[in-house]
PDB file of C-alpha atoms in Angstrom:
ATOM      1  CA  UNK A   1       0.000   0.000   0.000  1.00  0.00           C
ATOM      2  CA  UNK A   2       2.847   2.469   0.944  1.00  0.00           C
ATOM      3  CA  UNK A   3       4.538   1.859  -2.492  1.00  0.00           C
ATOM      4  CA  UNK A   4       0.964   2.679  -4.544  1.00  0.00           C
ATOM      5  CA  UNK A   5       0.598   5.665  -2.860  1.00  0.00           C
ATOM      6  CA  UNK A   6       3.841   6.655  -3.329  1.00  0.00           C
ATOM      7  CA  UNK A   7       3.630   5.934  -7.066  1.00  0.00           C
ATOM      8  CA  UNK A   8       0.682   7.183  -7.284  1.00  0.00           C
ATOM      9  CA  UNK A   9       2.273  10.686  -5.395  1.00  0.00           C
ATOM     10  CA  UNK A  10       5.069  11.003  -7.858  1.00  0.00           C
ATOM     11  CA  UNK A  11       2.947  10.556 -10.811  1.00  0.00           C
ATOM     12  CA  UNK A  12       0.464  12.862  -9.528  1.00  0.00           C
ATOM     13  CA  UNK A  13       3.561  15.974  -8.901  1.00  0.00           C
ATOM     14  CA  UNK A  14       5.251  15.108 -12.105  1.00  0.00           C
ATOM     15  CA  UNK A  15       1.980  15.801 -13.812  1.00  0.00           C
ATOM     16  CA  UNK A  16       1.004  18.588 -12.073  1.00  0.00           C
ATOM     17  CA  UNK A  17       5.210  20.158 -12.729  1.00  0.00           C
ATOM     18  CA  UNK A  18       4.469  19.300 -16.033  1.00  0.00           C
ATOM     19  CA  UNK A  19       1.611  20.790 -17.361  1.00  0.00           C
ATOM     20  CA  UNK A  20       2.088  24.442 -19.241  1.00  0.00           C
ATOM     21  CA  UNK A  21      -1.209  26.846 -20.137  1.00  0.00           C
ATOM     22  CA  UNK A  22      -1.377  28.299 -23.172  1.00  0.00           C
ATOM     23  CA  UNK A  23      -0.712  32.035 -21.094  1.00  0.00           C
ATOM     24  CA  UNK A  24       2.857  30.415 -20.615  1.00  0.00           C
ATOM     25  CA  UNK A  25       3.999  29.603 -24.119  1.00  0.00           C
ATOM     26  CA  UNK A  26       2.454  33.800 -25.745  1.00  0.00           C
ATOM     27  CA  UNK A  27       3.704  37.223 -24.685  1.00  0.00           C
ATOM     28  CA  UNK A  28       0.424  38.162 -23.282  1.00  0.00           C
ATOM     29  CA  UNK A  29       1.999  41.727 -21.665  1.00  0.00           C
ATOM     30  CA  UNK A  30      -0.085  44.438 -20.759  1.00  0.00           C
ATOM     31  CA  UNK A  31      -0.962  47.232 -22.430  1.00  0.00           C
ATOM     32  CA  UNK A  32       0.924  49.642 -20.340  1.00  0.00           C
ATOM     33  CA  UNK A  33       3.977  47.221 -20.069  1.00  0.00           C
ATOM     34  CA  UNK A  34       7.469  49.302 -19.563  1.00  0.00           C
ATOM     35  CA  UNK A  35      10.615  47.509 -20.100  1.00  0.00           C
ATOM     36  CA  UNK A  36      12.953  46.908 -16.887  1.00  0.00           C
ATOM     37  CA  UNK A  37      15.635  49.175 -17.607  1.00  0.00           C
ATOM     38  CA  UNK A  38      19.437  47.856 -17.807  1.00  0.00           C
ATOM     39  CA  UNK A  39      22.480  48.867 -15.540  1.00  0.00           C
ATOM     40  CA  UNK A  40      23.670  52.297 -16.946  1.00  0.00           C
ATOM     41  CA  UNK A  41      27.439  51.489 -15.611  1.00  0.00           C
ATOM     42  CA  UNK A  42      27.044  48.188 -17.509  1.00  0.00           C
ATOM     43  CA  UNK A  43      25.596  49.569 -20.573  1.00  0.00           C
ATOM     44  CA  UNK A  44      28.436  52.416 -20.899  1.00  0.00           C
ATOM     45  CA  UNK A  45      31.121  49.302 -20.257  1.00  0.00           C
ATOM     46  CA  UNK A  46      29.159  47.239 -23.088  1.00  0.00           C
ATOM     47  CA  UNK A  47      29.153  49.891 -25.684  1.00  0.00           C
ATOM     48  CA  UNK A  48      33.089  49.854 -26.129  1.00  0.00           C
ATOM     49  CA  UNK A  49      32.225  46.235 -27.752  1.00  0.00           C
ATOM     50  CA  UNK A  50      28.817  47.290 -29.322  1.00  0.00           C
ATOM     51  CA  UNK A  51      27.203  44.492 -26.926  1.00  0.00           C
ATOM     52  CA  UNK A  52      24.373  46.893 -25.301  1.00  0.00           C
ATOM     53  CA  UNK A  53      20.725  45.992 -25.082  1.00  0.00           C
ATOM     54  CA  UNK A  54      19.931  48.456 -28.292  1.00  0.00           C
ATOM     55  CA  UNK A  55      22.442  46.092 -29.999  1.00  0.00           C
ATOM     56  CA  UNK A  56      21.137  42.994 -29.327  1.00  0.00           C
ATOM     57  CA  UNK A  57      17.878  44.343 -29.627  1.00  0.00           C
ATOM     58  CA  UNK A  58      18.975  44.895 -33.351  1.00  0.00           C
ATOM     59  CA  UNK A  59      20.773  41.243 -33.448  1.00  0.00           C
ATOM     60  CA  UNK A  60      17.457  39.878 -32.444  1.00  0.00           C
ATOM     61  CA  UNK A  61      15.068  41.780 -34.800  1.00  0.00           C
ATOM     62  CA  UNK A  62      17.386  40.516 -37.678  1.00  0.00           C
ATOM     63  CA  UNK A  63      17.717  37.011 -36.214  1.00  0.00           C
ATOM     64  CA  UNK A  64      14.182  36.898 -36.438  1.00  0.00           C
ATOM     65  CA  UNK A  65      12.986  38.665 -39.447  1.00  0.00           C
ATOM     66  CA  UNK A  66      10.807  41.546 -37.587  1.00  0.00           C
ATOM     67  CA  UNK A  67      11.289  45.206 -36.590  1.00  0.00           C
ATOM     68  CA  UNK A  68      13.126  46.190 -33.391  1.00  0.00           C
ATOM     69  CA  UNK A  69       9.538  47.473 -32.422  1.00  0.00           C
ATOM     70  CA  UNK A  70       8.404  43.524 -31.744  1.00  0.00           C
ATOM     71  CA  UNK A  71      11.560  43.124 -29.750  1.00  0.00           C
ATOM     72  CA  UNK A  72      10.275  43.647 -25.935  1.00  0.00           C
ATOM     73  CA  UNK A  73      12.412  42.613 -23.196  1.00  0.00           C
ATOM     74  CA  UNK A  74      11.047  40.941 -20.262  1.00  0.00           C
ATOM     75  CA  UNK A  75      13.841  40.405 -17.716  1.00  0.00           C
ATOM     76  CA  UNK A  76      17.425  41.445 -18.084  1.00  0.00           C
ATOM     77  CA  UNK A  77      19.964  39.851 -15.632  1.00  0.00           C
ATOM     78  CA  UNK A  78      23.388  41.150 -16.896  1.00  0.00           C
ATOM     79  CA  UNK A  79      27.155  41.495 -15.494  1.00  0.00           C
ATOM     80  CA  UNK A  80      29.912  43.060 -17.601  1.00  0.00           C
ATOM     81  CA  UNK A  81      31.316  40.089 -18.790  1.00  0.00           C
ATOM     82  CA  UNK A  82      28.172  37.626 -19.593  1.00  0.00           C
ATOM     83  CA  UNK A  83      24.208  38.190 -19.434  1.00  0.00           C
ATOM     84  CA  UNK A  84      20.861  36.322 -19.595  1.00  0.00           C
ATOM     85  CA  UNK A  85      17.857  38.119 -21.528  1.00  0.00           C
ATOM     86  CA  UNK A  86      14.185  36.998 -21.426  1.00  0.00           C
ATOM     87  CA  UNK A  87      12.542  38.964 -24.716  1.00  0.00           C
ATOM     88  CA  UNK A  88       9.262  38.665 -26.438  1.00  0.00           C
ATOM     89  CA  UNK A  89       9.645  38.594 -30.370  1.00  0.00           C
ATOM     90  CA  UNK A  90       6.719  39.186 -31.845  1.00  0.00           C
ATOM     91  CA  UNK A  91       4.386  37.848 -29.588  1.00  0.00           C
ATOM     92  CA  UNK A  92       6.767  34.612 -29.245  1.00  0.00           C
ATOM     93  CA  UNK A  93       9.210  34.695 -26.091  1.00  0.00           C
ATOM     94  CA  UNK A  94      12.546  33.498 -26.422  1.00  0.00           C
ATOM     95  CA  UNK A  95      15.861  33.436 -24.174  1.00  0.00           C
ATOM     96  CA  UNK A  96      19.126  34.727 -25.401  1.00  0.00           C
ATOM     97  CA  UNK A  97      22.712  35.007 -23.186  1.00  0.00           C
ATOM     98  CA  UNK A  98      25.743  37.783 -24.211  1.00  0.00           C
ATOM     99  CA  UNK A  99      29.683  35.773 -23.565  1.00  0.00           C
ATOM    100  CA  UNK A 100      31.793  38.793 -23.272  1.00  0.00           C
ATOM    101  CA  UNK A 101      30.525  41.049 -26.331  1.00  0.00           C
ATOM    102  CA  UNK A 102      28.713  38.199 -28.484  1.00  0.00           C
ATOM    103  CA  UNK A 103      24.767  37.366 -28.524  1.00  0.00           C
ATOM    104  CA  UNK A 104      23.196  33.873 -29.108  1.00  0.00           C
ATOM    105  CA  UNK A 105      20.406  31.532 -28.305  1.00  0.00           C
ATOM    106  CA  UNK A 106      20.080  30.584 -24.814  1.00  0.00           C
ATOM    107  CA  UNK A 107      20.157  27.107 -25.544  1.00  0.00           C
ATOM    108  CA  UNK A 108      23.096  27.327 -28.118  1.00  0.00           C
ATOM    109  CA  UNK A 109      26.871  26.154 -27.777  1.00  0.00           C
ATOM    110  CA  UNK A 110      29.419  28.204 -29.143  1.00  0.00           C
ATOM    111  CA  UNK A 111      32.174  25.482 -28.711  1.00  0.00           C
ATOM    112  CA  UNK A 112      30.217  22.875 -30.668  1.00  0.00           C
ATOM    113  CA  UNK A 113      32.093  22.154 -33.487  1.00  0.00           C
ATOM    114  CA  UNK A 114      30.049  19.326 -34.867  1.00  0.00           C
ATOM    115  CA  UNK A 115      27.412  21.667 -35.943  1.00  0.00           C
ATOM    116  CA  UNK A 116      29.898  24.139 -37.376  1.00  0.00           C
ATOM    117  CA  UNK A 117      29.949  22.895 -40.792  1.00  0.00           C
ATOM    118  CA  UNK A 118      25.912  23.761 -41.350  1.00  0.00           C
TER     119      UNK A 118
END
């Protein structure tokens, strides 16, 4: 009996952990919405490398075939040398991280060299 209900526990959280609404996969962001602003120290340090938010604002509006006007950031958790960046593209939200002065996917590898020869 103690072994069915703990089964039955763990399936019961694991489906619970793993169930998404659709409000959790669209950019549903209110009307009045303002942007959290960036570190202004940070930004001023970044722009020696062109690797401020405007910029990858810009890398992400090409990256993704829109204007910079569907580009709206949601979270921005930066440091001079690296950051992480939470961004809705048109109506689509997306993750992207900064290594030193260069912008790419969250989930992508820039030492993977077996996909280097796409």
């Amino acid at each position: 009996m103690k072994k069915f209900l703990s089964a039955l526990l763990i399936t019961v959280s694991a489906i619970a952990f793993a169930q998404q609404t659709e409000k959790d996969n669209k950019c549903d962001l209110p009307k009045n919405y303002q942007e959290p602003q960036p570190d202004k120290k940070i930004q001023s340090w970044l722009k020696r490398g062109d690797a401020t938010i405007e910029d990858l604002r810009k890398h992400i509006a090409v990256e993704n075939d829109c204007t910079e006007k569907d580009v709206i950031f949601l979270r921005i958790s930066e440091q001079k040398g690296n950051g992480m960046y939470s961004v809705c593209v048109a109506g689509k939200p997306m993750k992207y991280k900064r290594m030193g002065t260069v912008f790419m996917g969250a989930n992508e590898n820039p030492f993977d060299t077996a996909n280097s020869g796409k």
